Coordinates of C-alpha atoms in Angstrom, one line a residue:
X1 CA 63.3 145.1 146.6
X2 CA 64.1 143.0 143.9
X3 CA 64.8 139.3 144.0
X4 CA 67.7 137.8 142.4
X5 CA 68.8 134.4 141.6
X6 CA 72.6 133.0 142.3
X7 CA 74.4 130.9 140.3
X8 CA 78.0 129.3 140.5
X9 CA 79.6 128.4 137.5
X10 CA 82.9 126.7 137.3
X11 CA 85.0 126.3 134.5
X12 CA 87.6 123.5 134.1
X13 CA 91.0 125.1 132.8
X14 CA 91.8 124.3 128.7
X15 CA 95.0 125.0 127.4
X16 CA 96.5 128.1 128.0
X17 CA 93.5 129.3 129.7
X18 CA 92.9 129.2 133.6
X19 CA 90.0 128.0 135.3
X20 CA 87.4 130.3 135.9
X21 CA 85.2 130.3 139.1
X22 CA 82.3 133.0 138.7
X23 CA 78.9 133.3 140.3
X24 CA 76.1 135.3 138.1
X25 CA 73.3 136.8 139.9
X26 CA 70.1 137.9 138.2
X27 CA 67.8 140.6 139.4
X28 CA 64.1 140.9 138.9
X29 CA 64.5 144.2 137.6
X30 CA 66.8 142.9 134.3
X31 CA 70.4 143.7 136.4
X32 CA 72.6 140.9 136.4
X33 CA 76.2 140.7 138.3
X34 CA 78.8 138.4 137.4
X35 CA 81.2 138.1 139.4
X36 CA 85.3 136.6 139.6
X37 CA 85.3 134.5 142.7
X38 CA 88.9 134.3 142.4
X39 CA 89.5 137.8 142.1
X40 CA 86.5 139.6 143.6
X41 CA 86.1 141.7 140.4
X42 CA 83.2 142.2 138.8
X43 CA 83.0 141.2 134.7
X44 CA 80.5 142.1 131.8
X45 CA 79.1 139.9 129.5
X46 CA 81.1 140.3 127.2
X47 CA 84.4 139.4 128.8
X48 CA 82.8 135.6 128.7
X49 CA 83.6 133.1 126.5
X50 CA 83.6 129.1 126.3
X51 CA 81.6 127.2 128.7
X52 CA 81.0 130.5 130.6
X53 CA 79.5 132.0 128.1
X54 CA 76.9 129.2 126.8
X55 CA 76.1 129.0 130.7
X56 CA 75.2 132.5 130.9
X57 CA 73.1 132.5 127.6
X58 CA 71.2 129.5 128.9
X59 CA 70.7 131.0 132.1
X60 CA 69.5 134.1 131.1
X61 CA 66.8 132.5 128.3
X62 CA 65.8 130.3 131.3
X63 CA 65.6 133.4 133.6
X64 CA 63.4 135.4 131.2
X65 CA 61.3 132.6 130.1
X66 CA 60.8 131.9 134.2
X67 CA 59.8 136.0 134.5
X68 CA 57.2 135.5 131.3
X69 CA 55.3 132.5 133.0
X70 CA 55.4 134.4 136.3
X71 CA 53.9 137.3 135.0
X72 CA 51.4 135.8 132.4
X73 CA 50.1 133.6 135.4
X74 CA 49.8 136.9 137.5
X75 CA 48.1 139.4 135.3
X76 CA 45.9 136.5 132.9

């Protein structure tokens, strides 16, 4: 079973654009979720932009670095 990691991330509302309420969830196994707390619907990547967007990036690059020091302190 792979282990995931939850995140909420809230975005304030700018302009035209609504708030956005999401929550990202990581998987071990390199799957990631993201989903519209608002609408229940799930959203790729690439439908992200703003603050959502840097928040995924830096989540992810902190995921993956997280996964490399897990495993090099497993298997060295």
């Amino acid at each position: 079973m792979a282990n995931c990691e939850h995140f909420r991330f809230v975005e304030p509302s700018r302009g035209a654009r609504p708030s956005r309420d999401l929550t990202f969830k990581f998987y071990n196994d390199g799957k990631l979720i993201i989903m519209d707390n608002d609408s229940g619907h799930t959203i790729s990547p690439r439908e992200l932009s703003g603050g959502s967007y840097d928040f995924y990036v830096r989540q992810r690059i902190a995921f993956i670095k997280r996964d490399l020091a897990a495993k090099r302190a497993k298997y060295a």
